[in-house]
Coordinates of C-alpha atoms and ligand atoms in Angstrom, one line a residue:
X102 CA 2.7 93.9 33.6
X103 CA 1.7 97.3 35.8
X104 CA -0.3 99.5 33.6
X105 CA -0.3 102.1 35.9
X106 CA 2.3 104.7 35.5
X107 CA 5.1 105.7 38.4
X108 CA 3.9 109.3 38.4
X109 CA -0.3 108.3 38.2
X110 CA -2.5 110.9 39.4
X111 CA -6.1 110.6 40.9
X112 CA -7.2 114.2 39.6
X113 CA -8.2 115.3 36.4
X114 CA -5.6 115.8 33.5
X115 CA -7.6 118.5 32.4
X116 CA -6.8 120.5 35.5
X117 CA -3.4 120.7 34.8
X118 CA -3.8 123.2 31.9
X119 CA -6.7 124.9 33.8
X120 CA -7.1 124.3 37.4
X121 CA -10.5 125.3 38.8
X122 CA -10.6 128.6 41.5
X123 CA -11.8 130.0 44.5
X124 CA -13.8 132.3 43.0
X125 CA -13.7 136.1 42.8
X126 CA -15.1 136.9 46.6
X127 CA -14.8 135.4 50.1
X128 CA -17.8 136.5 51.2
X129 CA -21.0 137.3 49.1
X130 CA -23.4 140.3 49.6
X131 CA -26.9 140.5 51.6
X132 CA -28.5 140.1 48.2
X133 CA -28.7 139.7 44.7
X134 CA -31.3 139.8 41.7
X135 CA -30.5 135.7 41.2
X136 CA -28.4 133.4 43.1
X137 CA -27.1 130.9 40.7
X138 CA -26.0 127.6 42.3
X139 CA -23.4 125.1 40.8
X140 CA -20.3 126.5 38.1
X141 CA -20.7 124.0 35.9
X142 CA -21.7 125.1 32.3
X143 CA -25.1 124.8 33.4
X144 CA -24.6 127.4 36.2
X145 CA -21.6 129.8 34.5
X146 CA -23.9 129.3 31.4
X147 CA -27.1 130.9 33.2
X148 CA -25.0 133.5 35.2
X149 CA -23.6 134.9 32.3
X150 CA -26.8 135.4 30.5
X151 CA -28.2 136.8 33.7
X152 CA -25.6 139.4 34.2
X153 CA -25.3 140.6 30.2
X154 CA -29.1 141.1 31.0
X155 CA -28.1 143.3 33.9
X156 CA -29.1 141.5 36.4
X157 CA -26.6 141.4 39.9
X158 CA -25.8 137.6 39.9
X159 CA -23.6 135.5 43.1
X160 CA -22.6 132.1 41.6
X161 CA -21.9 129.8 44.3
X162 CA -20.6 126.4 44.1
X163 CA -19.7 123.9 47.1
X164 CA -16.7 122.6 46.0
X165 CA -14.1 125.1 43.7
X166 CA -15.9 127.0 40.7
X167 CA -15.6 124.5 37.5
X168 CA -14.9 121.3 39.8
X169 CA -17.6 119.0 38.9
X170 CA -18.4 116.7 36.0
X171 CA -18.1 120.3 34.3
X172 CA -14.2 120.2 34.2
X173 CA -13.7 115.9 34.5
X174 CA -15.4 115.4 31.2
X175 CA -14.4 113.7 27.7
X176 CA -15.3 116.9 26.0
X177 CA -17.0 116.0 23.1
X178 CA -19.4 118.1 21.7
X179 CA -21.6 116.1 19.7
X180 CA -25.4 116.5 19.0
X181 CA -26.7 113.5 20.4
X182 CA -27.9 112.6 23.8
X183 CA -30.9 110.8 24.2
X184 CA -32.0 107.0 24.2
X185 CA -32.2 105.7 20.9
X186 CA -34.5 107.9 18.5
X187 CA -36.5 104.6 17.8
X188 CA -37.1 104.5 22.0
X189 CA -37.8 108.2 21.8
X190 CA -40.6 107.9 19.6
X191 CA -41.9 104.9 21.2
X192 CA -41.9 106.5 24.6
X193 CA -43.5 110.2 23.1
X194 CA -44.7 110.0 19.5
X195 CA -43.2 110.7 16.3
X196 CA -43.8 114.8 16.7
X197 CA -42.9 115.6 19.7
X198 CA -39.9 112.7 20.0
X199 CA -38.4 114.0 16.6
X200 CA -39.0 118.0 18.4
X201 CA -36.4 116.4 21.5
X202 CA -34.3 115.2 19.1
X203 CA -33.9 118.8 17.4
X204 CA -33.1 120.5 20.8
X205 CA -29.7 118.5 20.4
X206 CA -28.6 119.7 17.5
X207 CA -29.6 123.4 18.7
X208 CA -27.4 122.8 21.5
X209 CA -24.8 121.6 19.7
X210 CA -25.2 125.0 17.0
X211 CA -25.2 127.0 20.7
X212 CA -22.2 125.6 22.1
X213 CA -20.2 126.1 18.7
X214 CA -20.6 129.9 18.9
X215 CA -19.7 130.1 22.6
X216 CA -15.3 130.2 22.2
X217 CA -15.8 133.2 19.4
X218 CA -18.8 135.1 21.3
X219 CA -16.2 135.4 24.3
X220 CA -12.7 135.1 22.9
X221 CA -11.3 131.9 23.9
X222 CA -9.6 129.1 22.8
X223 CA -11.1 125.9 24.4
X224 CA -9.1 123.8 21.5
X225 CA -12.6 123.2 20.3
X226 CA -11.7 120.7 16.9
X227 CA -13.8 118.4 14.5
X228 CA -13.3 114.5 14.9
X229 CA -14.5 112.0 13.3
X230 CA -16.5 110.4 15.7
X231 CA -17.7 106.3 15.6
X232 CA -19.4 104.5 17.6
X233 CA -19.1 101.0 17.1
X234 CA -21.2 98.1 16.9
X235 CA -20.5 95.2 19.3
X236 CA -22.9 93.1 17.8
X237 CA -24.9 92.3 14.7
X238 CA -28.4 93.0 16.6
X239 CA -26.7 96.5 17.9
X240 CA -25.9 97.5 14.1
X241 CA -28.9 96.8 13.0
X242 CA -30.5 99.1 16.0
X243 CA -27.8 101.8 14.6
X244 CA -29.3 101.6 10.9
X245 CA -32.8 101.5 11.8
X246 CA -32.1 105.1 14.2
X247 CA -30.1 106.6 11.1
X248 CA -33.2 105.8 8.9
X249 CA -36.1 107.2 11.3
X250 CA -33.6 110.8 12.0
X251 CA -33.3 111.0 7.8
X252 CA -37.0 110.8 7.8
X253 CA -38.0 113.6 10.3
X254 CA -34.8 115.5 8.9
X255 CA -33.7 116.0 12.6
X256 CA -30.2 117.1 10.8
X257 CA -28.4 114.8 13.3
X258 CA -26.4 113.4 10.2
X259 CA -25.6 109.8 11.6
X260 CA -24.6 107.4 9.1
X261 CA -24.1 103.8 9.4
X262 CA -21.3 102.1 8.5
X263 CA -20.9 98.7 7.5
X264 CA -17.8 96.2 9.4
X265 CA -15.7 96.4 6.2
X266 CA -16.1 99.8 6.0
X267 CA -15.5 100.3 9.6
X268 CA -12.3 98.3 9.4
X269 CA -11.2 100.7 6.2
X270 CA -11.5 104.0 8.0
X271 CA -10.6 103.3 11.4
X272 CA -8.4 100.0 11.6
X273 CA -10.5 98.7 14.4
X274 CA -11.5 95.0 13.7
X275 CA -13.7 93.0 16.3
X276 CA -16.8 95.4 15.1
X277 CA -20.3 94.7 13.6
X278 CA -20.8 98.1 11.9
X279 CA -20.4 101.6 13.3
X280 CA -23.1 104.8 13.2
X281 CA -20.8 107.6 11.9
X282 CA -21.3 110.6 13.2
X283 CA -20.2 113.9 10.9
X284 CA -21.2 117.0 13.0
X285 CA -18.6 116.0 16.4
X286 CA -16.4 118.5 17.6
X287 CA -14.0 118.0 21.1
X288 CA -12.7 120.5 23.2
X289 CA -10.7 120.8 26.1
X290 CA -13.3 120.8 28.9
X291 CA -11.2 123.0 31.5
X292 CA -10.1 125.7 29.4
X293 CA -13.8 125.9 28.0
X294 CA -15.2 126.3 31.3
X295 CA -12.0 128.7 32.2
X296 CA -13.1 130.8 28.9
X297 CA -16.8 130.4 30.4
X298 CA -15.5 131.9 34.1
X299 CA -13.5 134.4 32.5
X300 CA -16.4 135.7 30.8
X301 CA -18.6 135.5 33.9
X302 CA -16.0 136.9 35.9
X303 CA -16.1 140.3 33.2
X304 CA -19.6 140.5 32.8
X305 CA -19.7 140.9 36.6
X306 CA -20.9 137.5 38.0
X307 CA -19.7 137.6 41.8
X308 CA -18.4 134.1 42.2
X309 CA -18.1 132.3 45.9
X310 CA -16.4 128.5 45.7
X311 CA -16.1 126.0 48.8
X312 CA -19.1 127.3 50.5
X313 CA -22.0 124.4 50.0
X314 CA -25.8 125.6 49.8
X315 CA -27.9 124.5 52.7
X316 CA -31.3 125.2 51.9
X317 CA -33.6 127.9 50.3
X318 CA -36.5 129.3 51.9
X319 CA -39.2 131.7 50.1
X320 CA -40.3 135.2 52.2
X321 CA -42.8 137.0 49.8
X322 CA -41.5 137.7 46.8
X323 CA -37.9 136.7 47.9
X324 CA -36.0 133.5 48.2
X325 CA -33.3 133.2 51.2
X326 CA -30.3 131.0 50.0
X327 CA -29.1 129.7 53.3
X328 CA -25.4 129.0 52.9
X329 CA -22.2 128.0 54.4
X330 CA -21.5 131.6 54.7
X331 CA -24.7 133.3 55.4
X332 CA -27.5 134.2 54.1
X333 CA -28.4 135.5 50.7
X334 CA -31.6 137.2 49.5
X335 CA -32.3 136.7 45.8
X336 CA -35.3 137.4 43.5
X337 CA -34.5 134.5 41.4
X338 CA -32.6 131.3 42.1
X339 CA -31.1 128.8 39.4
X340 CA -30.4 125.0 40.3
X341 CA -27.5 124.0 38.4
X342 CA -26.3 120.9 40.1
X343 CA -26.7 117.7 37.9
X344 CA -25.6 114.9 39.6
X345 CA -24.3 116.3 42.4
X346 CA -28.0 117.8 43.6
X347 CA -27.8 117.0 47.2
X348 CA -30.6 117.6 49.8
X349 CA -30.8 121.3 49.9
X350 CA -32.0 120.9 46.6
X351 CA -34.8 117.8 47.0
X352 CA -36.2 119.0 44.1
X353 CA -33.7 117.7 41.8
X354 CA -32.4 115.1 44.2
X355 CA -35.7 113.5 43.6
X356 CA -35.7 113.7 40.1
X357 CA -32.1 112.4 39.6
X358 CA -30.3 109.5 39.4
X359 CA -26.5 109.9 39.7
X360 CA -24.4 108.1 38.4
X361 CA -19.7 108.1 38.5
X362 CA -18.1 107.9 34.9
X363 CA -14.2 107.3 35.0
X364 CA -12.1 108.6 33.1
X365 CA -7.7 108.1 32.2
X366 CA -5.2 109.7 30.8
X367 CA -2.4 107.4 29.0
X368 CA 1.3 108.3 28.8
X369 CA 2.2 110.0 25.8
X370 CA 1.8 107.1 23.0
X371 CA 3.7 106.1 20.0
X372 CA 3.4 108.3 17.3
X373 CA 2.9 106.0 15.0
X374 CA 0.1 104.3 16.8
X375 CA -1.5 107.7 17.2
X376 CA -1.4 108.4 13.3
X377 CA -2.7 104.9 12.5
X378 CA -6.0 104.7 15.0
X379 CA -7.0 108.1 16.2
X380 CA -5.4 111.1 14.2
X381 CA -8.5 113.7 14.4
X382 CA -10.6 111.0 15.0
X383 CA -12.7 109.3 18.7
X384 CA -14.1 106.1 19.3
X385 CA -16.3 104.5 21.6
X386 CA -18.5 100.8 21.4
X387 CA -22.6 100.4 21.9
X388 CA -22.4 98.9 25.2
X389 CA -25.0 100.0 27.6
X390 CA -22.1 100.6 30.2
X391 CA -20.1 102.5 26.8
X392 CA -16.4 102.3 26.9
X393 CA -14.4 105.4 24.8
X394 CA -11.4 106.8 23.8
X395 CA -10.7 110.7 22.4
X396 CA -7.0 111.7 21.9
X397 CA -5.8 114.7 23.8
X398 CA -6.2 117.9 22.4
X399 CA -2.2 118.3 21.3
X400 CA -2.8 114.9 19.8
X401 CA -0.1 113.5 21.5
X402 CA -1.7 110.9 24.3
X403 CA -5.4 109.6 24.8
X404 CA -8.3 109.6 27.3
X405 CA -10.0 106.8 27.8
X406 CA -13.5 106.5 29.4
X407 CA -15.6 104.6 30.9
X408 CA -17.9 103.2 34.0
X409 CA -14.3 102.1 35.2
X410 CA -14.6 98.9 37.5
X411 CA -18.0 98.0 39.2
X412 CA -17.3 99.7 42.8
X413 CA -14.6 101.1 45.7
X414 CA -12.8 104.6 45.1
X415 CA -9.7 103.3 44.6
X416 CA -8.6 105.1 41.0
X417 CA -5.9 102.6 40.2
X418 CA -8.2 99.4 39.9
X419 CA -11.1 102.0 38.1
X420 CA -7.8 102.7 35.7
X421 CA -7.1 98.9 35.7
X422 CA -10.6 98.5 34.0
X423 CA -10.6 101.3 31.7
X424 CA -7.5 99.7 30.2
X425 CA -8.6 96.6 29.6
X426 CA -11.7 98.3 28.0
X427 CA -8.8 100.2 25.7
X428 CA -6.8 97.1 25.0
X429 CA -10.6 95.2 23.8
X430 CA -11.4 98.1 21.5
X431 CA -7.4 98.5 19.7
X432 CA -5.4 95.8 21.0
X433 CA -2.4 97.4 19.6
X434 CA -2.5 99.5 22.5
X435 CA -1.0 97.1 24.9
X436 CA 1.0 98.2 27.3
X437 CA 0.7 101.9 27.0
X438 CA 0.6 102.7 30.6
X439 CA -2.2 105.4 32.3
X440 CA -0.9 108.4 34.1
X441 CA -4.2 110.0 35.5
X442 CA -8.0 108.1 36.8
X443 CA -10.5 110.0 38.0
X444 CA -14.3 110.3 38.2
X445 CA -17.6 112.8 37.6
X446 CA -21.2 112.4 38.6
X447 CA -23.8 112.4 35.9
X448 CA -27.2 112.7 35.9
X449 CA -30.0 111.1 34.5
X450 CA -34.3 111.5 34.9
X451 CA -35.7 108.3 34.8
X452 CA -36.7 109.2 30.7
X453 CA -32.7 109.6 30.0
X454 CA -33.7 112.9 28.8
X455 CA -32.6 115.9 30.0
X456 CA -35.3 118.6 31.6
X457 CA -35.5 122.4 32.5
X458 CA -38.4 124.4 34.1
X459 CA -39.5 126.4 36.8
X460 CA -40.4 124.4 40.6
X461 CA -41.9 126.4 43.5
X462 CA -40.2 129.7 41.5
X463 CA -36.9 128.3 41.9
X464 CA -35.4 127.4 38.0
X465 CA -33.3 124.3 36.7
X466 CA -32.0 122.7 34.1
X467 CA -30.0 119.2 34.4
X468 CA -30.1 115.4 33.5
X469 CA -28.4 115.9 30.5
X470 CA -27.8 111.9 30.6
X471 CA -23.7 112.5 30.4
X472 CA -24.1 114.7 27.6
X473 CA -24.1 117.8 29.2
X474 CA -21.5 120.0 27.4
X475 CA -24.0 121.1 24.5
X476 CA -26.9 120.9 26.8
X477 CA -25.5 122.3 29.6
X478 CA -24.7 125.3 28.2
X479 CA -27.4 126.1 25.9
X480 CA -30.5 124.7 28.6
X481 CA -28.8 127.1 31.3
X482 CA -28.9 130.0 29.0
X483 CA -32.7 129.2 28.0
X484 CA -33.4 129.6 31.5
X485 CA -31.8 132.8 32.0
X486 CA -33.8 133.6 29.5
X487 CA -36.5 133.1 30.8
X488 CA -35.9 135.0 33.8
X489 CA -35.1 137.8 31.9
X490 CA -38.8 137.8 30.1
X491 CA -36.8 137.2 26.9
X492 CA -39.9 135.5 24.3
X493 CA -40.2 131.8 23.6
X494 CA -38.0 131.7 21.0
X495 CA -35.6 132.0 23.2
X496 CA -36.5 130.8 26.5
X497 CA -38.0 127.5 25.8
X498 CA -37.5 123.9 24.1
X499 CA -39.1 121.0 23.3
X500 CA -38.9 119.9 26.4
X501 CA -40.8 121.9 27.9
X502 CA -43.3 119.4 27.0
X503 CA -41.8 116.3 28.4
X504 CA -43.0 116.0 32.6
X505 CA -40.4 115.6 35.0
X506 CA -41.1 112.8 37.2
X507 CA -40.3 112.2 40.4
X508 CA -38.1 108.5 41.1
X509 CA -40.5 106.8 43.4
X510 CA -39.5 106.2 47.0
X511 CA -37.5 108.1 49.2
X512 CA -34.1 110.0 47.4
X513 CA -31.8 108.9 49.5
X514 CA -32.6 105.4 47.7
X515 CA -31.4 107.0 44.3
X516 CA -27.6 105.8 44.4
X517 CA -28.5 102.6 44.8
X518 CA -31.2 102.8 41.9
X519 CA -28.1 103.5 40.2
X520 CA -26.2 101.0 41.2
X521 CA -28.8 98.5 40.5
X522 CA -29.3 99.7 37.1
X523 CA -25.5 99.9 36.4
X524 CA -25.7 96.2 37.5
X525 CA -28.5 95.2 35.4
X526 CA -26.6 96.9 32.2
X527 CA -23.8 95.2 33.0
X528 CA -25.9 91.7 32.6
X529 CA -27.0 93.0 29.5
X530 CA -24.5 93.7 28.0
X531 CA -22.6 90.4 29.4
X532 CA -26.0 88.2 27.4
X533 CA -25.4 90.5 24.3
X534 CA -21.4 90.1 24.1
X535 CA -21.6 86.5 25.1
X536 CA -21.4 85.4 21.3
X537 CA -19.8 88.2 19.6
Ligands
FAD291 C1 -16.1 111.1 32.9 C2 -17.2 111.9 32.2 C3 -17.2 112.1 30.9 C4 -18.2 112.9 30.2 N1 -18.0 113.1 28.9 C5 -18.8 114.0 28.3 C6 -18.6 114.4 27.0 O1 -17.7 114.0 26.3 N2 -19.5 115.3 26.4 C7 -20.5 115.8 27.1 O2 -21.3 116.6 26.6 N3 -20.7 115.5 28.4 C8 -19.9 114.6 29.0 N4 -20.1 114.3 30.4 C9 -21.2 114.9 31.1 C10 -21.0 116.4 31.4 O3 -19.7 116.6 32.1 C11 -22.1 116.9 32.4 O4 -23.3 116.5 31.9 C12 -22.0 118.4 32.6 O5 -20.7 118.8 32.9 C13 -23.0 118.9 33.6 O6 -22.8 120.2 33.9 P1 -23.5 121.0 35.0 O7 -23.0 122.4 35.0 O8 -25.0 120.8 34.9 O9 -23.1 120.2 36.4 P2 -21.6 120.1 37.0 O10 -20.5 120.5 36.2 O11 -21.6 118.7 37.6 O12 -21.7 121.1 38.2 C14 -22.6 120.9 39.3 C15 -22.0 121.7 40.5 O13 -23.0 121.8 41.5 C16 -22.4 121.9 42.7 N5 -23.3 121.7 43.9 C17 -24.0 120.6 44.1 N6 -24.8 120.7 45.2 C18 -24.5 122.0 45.7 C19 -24.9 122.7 46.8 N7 -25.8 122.3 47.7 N8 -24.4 124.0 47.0 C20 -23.5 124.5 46.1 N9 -23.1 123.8 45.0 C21 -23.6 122.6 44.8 C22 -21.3 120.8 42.6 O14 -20.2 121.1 43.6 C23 -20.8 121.0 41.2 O15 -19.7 121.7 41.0 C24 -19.2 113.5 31.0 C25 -19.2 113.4 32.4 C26 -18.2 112.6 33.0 C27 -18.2 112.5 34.5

C-alpha cells in the first residue's frame, strides 16, 4: 500500500503557516557596528540583542531569512541536549559536567520568556514528553542518568518510568521503560522564528536573504564581510551557521560535523487515534539514530522524525522510512499516509556539546547537537552580550570552559565523518535491537 499521499510535498509543513522572506533590504549598507550571519535563532537571536543594545546590526543569510534547520525543526523545547549525564561526567567531572548540564535548563527558562517579551504566539504548549526504552540495557542507562541529575539537583526533572507504567500512560507496548520528561513544551518552529524576525525587523535589524557570505577579512580594528552583494565593514561579526557553516567560515566548518535529520507530516489522522496515543503528549525511542513523533500544533495530524533512510535526496523513500519508524513505535498507525518529507542540517563538535566563544575576534555559537531551539536562542543572546560589555552574568556559560576542538584532517572530510558515524550508529543500534 502507497504511504505517500497524492498531494506530498518536499518542503517543510511548517512553511505553510509561516513562509520564510527575503528580508527587509536588497542591498545592505557600507557598514555596520556587527554583521550577524545566519537567521536562524542563533543569528535573529544575537541580532536582536545587538540592536536593543543600539548597536546598527545587517543580518544576512545565504538562503531566505529563517530557511535552515531554524524553520524545518520538530519544535520541541525541552531542557536536555547533551550525551547522557553519566557520559558527561565521565568525559568532564562531576562539577563542571553537572555546570553543562545546568546551561540546559537556563536555556530552556530563556526560550520560555521569548513569545511574551515580544508579543507572539509561536503555539508554544506543554507535552508530555517520553522517551522510550528499546531495550532493558537502555532503561537501565535511563534510571541510572535520572539518579546522578537528582543528585547534583540539575532541576532537569527526568523520571523513569517502568514498561507497565509506560504502557498505562501512553498505550505504547513493545517498550522496556521510558525517562519521563516534565518540563517539555512544543511550539511551532516557523511562527516562532516569524515572531523572532518580526521583532528583529522592529528593533531595527537590517536583514539581506539569498546573498551567501564569501569570506571575512580583518583591516585594523575592522572586519570586511565579503558578500555576494559587496562588501560590508563591521566592528563585530557573529557566526551563526550550525550545520550549514560552509568554507567562508573554516572556523566552524572545522569544528562541525553536520549531519540531515528528516522530518514528515501525516494526513490529518483519526481522531480517535489522536485522543488515544498523543493528545498533548510526544514520543520518541533511545536509538542512537532516534526516531519521534509530536502532533501538530492544532492537534489534528502528526510529524514524524527521524534520520529518514540511509542516503539519496529523494524525500519520498526518506518518508518511506520515517513511516515504517511510525508504524514500529504505534502500529495502530498503519496506513495513515504522509503528506510532506523534508530535511535540516544539524550540527554537532566532536563532544556532542554545544560551544560559543570568540575566534580571531569574530563570535559564535553552534553545535547545539539537534537541540538548538533552547540553545540557539539563549547561546546567541549570551554572545550579544558579550559584545555589548554586558557582565558575566550575562554573557557567559558553563561552557565557556569546555575547548572547542578542531575534527582532525581536512574539513571537507567532515560529511563523510558523518556518514560514517551515522553508519556505525546504525550497527549499534542493529546489535542492541537484535533481541528486543
Ligand atoms: C528535522 C530536525 C528536527 C529538529 N528538532 C528539534 C527540536 O525538536 N528541538 C530543538 O531544540 N532542535 C531541533 N532541531 C535542531 C534545531 O533546528 C537547530 O539546532 C537550530 O535550528 C540551529 O539554529 P541556528 O540558528 O544555529 O542555525 P540554522 O537555523 O540552521 O541557520 C543557519 C543559517 O546559516 C546560513 N548560512 C550558512 N553559511 C552561510 C554563509 N556563508 N553566508 C550566509 N549564510 C550562511 C544558512 O543558510 C542557514 O539559514 C532539529 C533539526 C532538524 C533538522
Amino acid at each position: 500500500m502507497g504511504v505517500i499521499s497524492s498531494d506530498f510535498k518536499a518542503t517543510p509543513y511548517w512553511w505553510e503557516a509561516a513562509p520564510p522572506t527575503d528580508g527587509t533590504r536588497d542591498t545592505p549598507d557600507r557598514s555596520y557596528d556587527a554583521v550577524v550571519i545566519g537567521s536562524g535563532v542563533t543569528g535573529l537571536s544575537a541580532a536582536l540583542t545587538l540592536a536593543e543594545g543600539g548597536r546598527r546590526v545587517l543580518l544576512v543569510d545565504a538562503g531566505q531569512i529563517g530557511s535552515g534547520a531554524s524553520t524545518r525543526n520538530n519544535g520541541s523545547v525541552v531542557p536536555f541536549g547533551f550525551v547522557h549525564q553519566e557520559l558527561l561526567e565521565k568525559r568532564h567531572g562531576a562539577e563542571l559536567g553537572a555546570a553543562v548540564a545546568r546551561v540546559a535548563v537556563d536555556a530552556f527558562d530563556h526560550l520560555l520568556a521569548v513569545p511574551g517579551r515580544y508579543g507572539f504566539d509561536p503555539m508554544l504548549r506543554p507535552y508530555e514528553r517520553y522517551f522510550l526504552a528499546c531495550t532493558p540495557e537502555h532503561y537501565r542507562h535511563q534510571v541510572a542518568d535520572a539518579a546522578l541529575q537528582a543528585e547534583r539537583g540539575i532541576g532537569l526533572n527526568w523520571k523513569p518510568i517502568d514498561r507497565a507504567e509506560v504502557v498505562r500512560r501512553t498505550g505504547v507496548r513493545n517498550y522496556h521503560g521510558a525517562l519521563y520528561i516534565e518540563n517539555s513544551m512544543a511550539l511551532h518552529p516557523g511562527l516562532y522564528v516569524q515572531g523572532l524576525v518580526r521583532a528583529a525587523a522592529g528593533a531595527g535589524v537590517d536583514m539581506i536573504g539569498n546573498c551567501r557570505v564569501l569570506g571575512i577579512d580583518r583591516s585594523m580594528d575592522q572586519h570586511i564581510v565579503r558578500t555576494e552583494r559587496g562588501e560590508i565593514k563591521a566592528r563585530n561579526v557573529v557566526m551563526a551557521t550550525n550545520g550549514y557553516s560552509d568554507r567562508a567560515l573554516p572556523y566552524l566548518k572545522q569544528r562541525i560535523v553536520p549531519a540531515r535529520l528528516y522530518l514528515s507530516a501525516t494526513e490529518p489522522v483519526q481522531p480517535d487515534l489522536m485522543q488515544r496515543f498523543f493528545a498533548g503528549r510526544q514520543l520518541a525511542d533511545s536509538k542512537r539514530s532516534m526516531s519521534w513523533i509530536r502532533p501538530s500544533p492544532d492537534g489534528t495530524r502528526l510529524l514524524v522524525g527521524g534520520r529518514g533512510g540511509m542516503r539519496g535526496n529523494d524525500p519520498e523513500v526518506h518518508a518511506a522510512t520515517l513511516y515504517r519508524d511510525m508504524v514500529q513505535m504505534v502500529p495502530e498507525l498503519e496506513g495513515v499516509k504522509l503528506t510532506h518529507c523534508w530535511y535540516g542540517v544539524i550540527g554537532f563538535a566532536m563532544d556532542f556539546n554545544p560551544h560559543m566563544g570568540e575566534a580571531d575576534g569574530i563570535h559564535y555559537s553552534a553545535a547545539y547537537a539537534g537541540v538548538g531551539l533552547c540553545f540557539g536562542t539563549y547561546l546567541g543572546n549570551r554572545v550579544a552580550n558579550r559584545i555589548l560589555g554586558r557582565p558575566a552574568a550575562e554573557s557567559t556559560t558553563a561552557l565557556d570552559r569546555l575547548p572547542f576542538r578542531r575534527i582532525p584532517g581536512p574539513s571537507f572530510m567532515n560529511p563523510v565523518y558523518s556518514r560514517l558515524g551515522i553508519e556505525w550508529h546504525n550497527l549499534l543500534d542493529w546489535w542492541d535491537l537484535r533481541k528486543r
